[in-house]
C-alpha cells in the first residue's frame, strides 16, 4: 500500500509541475486509456492466477 500512496504523491507532484510549466500532461487524456492500462495489468495477474490454479 505504501508504494501506491508514494506513486500517487509522485504523480500529483509531476502533474502540478507540468501544469505550472504549461506543458502537456504526460498521461493519456482519456479515461478509457487509463482503464486499458489497468486491463493489461489485471490480465497479467489473472493469467498468473490461472497458471497457479492449473499447476496445483
Short mmCIF file of N, CA, C and O in Angstrom, two decimals:
data_model
loop_
_atom_site.label_atom_id
_atom_site.label_comp_id
_atom_site.label_asym_id
_atom_site.label_seq_id
_atom_site.Cartn_x
_atom_site.Cartn_y
_atom_site.Cartn_z
N UNK A 1 0.82 -1.19 0.00
CA UNK A 1 0.00 0.00 0.00
C UNK A 1 0.87 1.26 0.00
O UNK A 1 0.48 2.26 -0.56
N UNK A 2 2.05 1.13 0.63
CA UNK A 2 2.95 2.28 0.67
C UNK A 2 3.37 2.70 -0.74
O UNK A 2 3.45 3.90 -1.03
N UNK A 3 3.62 1.72 -1.62
CA UNK A 3 4.02 2.03 -2.99
C UNK A 3 2.92 2.78 -3.73
O UNK A 3 3.19 3.68 -4.52
N UNK A 4 1.67 2.40 -3.47
CA UNK A 4 0.53 3.05 -4.15
C UNK A 4 0.43 4.51 -3.72
O UNK A 4 0.25 5.40 -4.55
N UNK A 5 0.57 4.75 -2.43
CA UNK A 5 0.48 6.12 -1.92
C UNK A 5 1.65 6.96 -2.45
O UNK A 5 1.45 8.10 -2.88
N UNK A 6 2.84 6.39 -2.45
CA UNK A 6 4.01 7.11 -2.96
C UNK A 6 3.87 7.41 -4.46
O UNK A 6 4.22 8.49 -4.92
N UNK A 7 3.33 6.45 -5.21
CA UNK A 7 3.12 6.67 -6.65
C UNK A 7 2.08 7.76 -6.88
O UNK A 7 2.23 8.60 -7.78
N UNK A 8 1.03 7.78 -6.07
CA UNK A 8 0.01 8.82 -6.20
C UNK A 8 0.59 10.19 -5.88
O UNK A 8 0.36 11.15 -6.62
N UNK A 9 1.38 10.28 -4.81
CA UNK A 9 2.00 11.56 -4.46
C UNK A 9 2.95 12.03 -5.57
O UNK A 9 2.94 13.20 -5.96
N UNK A 10 3.77 11.11 -6.08
CA UNK A 10 4.69 11.46 -7.16
C UNK A 10 3.92 11.92 -8.40
O UNK A 10 4.30 12.90 -9.05
N UNK A 11 2.84 11.22 -8.72
CA UNK A 11 2.03 11.61 -9.86
C UNK A 11 1.41 12.98 -9.69
O UNK A 11 1.36 13.78 -10.63
N UNK A 12 0.92 13.28 -8.48
CA UNK A 12 0.35 14.59 -8.22
C UNK A 12 1.39 15.70 -8.37
O UNK A 12 1.12 16.74 -8.98
N UNK A 13 2.59 15.45 -7.86
CA UNK A 13 3.66 16.45 -7.97
C UNK A 13 4.04 16.67 -9.42
O UNK A 13 4.17 17.82 -9.88
N UNK A 14 4.21 15.59 -10.18
CA UNK A 14 4.57 15.72 -11.59
C UNK A 14 3.45 16.42 -12.37
O UNK A 14 3.71 17.30 -13.20
N UNK A 15 2.20 16.06 -12.08
CA UNK A 15 1.08 16.71 -12.76
C UNK A 15 1.03 18.20 -12.49
O UNK A 15 0.81 19.01 -13.41
N UNK A 16 1.24 18.59 -11.24
CA UNK A 16 1.25 20.02 -10.90
C UNK A 16 2.41 20.74 -11.56
O UNK A 16 2.26 21.87 -12.06
N UNK A 17 3.58 20.09 -11.59
CA UNK A 17 4.75 20.69 -12.21
C UNK A 17 4.53 20.91 -13.71
O UNK A 17 4.82 21.98 -14.24
N UNK A 18 3.98 19.92 -14.37
CA UNK A 18 3.72 20.05 -15.80
C UNK A 18 2.70 21.16 -16.07
O UNK A 18 2.85 21.92 -17.02
N UNK A 19 1.64 21.23 -15.26
CA UNK A 19 0.64 22.29 -15.44
C UNK A 19 1.26 23.66 -15.19
O UNK A 19 1.00 24.61 -15.91
N UNK A 20 2.09 23.76 -14.14
CA UNK A 20 2.74 25.03 -13.81
C UNK A 20 3.64 25.50 -14.95
O UNK A 20 3.68 26.68 -15.28
N UNK A 21 4.34 24.56 -15.57
CA UNK A 21 5.23 24.89 -16.69
C UNK A 21 4.49 24.97 -18.03
O UNK A 21 5.10 25.18 -19.07
N UNK A 22 3.17 24.79 -17.98
CA UNK A 22 2.30 24.85 -19.16
C UNK A 22 2.73 23.85 -20.24
O UNK A 22 2.75 24.15 -21.42
N UNK A 23 3.07 22.64 -19.79
CA UNK A 23 3.44 21.55 -20.68
C UNK A 23 2.26 20.59 -20.78
O UNK A 23 1.43 20.52 -19.87
N UNK A 24 2.16 19.84 -21.87
CA UNK A 24 1.10 18.83 -21.94
C UNK A 24 1.34 17.72 -20.92
O UNK A 24 2.48 17.34 -20.65
N UNK A 25 0.27 17.25 -20.33
CA UNK A 25 0.40 16.20 -19.32
C UNK A 25 0.94 14.91 -19.93
O UNK A 25 0.47 14.49 -21.00
N UNK A 26 1.90 14.26 -19.28
CA UNK A 26 2.48 13.02 -19.82
C UNK A 26 1.64 11.80 -19.46
O UNK A 26 2.12 10.83 -18.90
N UNK A 27 0.36 11.87 -19.78
CA UNK A 27 -0.55 10.78 -19.44
C UNK A 27 -1.65 10.73 -20.48
O UNK A 27 -1.92 11.73 -21.15
N UNK A 28 -2.30 9.58 -20.63
CA UNK A 28 -3.41 9.50 -21.57
C UNK A 28 -4.52 10.47 -21.16
O UNK A 28 -4.90 10.52 -19.99
N UNK A 29 -5.04 11.27 -22.10
CA UNK A 29 -6.04 12.26 -21.75
C UNK A 29 -7.45 11.68 -21.60
O UNK A 29 -8.36 12.37 -21.20
N UNK A 30 -7.62 10.44 -21.93
CA UNK A 30 -8.95 9.84 -21.94
C UNK A 30 -9.02 8.74 -20.89
O UNK A 30 -8.09 7.96 -20.73
N UNK A 31 -10.12 8.70 -20.15
CA UNK A 31 -10.29 7.71 -19.09
C UNK A 31 -10.20 6.29 -19.64
O UNK A 31 -9.67 5.39 -18.98
N UNK A 32 -10.68 6.06 -20.85
CA UNK A 32 -10.64 4.71 -21.42
C UNK A 32 -9.21 4.22 -21.60
O UNK A 32 -8.94 3.02 -21.48
N UNK A 33 -8.27 5.12 -21.85
CA UNK A 33 -6.87 4.71 -21.97
C UNK A 33 -6.33 4.23 -20.62
O UNK A 33 -5.60 3.25 -20.54
N UNK A 34 -6.72 4.91 -19.56
CA UNK A 34 -6.30 4.50 -18.22
C UNK A 34 -6.90 3.14 -17.88
O UNK A 34 -6.22 2.27 -17.32
N UNK A 35 -8.16 2.94 -18.24
CA UNK A 35 -8.81 1.65 -18.00
C UNK A 35 -8.12 0.56 -18.81
O UNK A 35 -7.94 -0.56 -18.33
N UNK A 36 -7.67 0.88 -20.02
CA UNK A 36 -6.95 -0.09 -20.84
C UNK A 36 -5.64 -0.51 -20.19
O UNK A 36 -5.29 -1.69 -20.19
N UNK A 37 -4.92 0.43 -19.61
CA UNK A 37 -3.67 0.10 -18.92
C UNK A 37 -3.97 -0.80 -17.73
O UNK A 37 -3.26 -1.79 -17.48
N UNK A 38 -5.02 -0.50 -16.98
CA UNK A 38 -5.42 -1.35 -15.87
C UNK A 38 -5.77 -2.75 -16.37
O UNK A 38 -5.43 -3.75 -15.73
N UNK A 39 -6.46 -2.83 -17.51
CA UNK A 39 -6.82 -4.13 -18.08
C UNK A 39 -5.62 -4.98 -18.41
O UNK A 39 -5.61 -6.19 -18.17
N UNK A 40 -4.58 -4.36 -18.96
CA UNK A 40 -3.36 -5.09 -19.28
C UNK A 40 -2.73 -5.63 -18.00
O UNK A 40 -2.34 -6.81 -17.92
N UNK A 41 -2.65 -4.81 -16.98
CA UNK A 41 -2.08 -5.23 -15.70
C UNK A 41 -2.92 -6.34 -15.08
O UNK A 41 -2.40 -7.36 -14.64
N UNK A 42 -4.22 -6.14 -15.03
CA UNK A 42 -5.12 -7.12 -14.43
C UNK A 42 -5.10 -8.44 -15.20
O UNK A 42 -5.18 -9.52 -14.62
N UNK A 43 -4.98 -8.37 -16.53
CA UNK A 43 -4.88 -9.57 -17.34
C UNK A 43 -3.66 -10.40 -16.98
O UNK A 43 -3.73 -11.63 -16.92
N UNK A 44 -2.54 -9.74 -16.72
CA UNK A 44 -1.34 -10.46 -16.30
C UNK A 44 -1.52 -11.14 -14.96
O UNK A 44 -1.10 -12.28 -14.75
N UNK A 45 -2.20 -10.46 -14.04
CA UNK A 45 -2.47 -11.05 -12.73
C UNK A 45 -3.39 -12.26 -12.86
O UNK A 45 -3.16 -13.30 -12.25
N UNK A 46 -4.42 -12.13 -13.68
CA UNK A 46 -5.37 -13.25 -13.87
C UNK A 46 -4.66 -14.44 -14.50
O UNK A 46 -4.88 -15.58 -14.09
N UNK A 47 -3.79 -14.21 -15.47
CA UNK A 47 -3.06 -15.31 -16.10
C UNK A 47 -2.16 -16.01 -15.09
O UNK A 47 -2.09 -17.25 -15.07
N UNK A 48 -1.48 -15.24 -14.23
CA UNK A 48 -0.66 -15.86 -13.17
C UNK A 48 -1.54 -16.71 -12.26
O UNK A 48 -1.17 -17.82 -11.88
N UNK A 49 -2.70 -16.19 -11.89
CA UNK A 49 -3.61 -16.92 -11.01
C UNK A 49 -4.09 -18.23 -11.66
O UNK A 49 -4.10 -19.27 -11.03
N UNK A 50 -4.47 -18.16 -12.94
CA UNK A 50 -4.93 -19.36 -13.65
C UNK A 50 -3.79 -20.38 -13.77
O UNK A 50 -4.00 -21.56 -13.58
N UNK A 51 -2.57 -19.91 -14.06
CA UNK A 51 -1.42 -20.81 -14.17
C UNK A 51 -1.17 -21.53 -12.86
O UNK A 51 -0.95 -22.73 -12.85
N UNK A 52 -1.22 -20.81 -11.74
CA UNK A 52 -1.02 -21.43 -10.43
C UNK A 52 -2.14 -22.41 -10.12
O UNK A 52 -1.91 -23.47 -9.53
N UNK A 53 -3.36 -22.08 -10.53
CA UNK A 53 -4.51 -22.95 -10.28
C UNK A 53 -4.38 -24.26 -11.06
O UNK A 53 -4.65 -25.34 -10.54
N UNK A 54 -3.88 -24.19 -12.29
CA UNK A 54 -3.73 -25.38 -13.13
C UNK A 54 -2.59 -26.27 -12.61
O UNK A 54 -2.69 -27.48 -12.64
N UNK A 55 -1.51 -25.65 -12.14
CA UNK A 55 -0.35 -26.41 -11.66
C UNK A 55 -0.63 -27.18 -10.39
O UNK A 55 0.01 -28.18 -10.12
N UNK A 56 -1.57 -26.73 -9.58
CA UNK A 56 -1.86 -27.43 -8.32
C UNK A 56 -2.88 -28.45 -8.56
O UNK A 56 -3.68 -28.95 -8.68
#
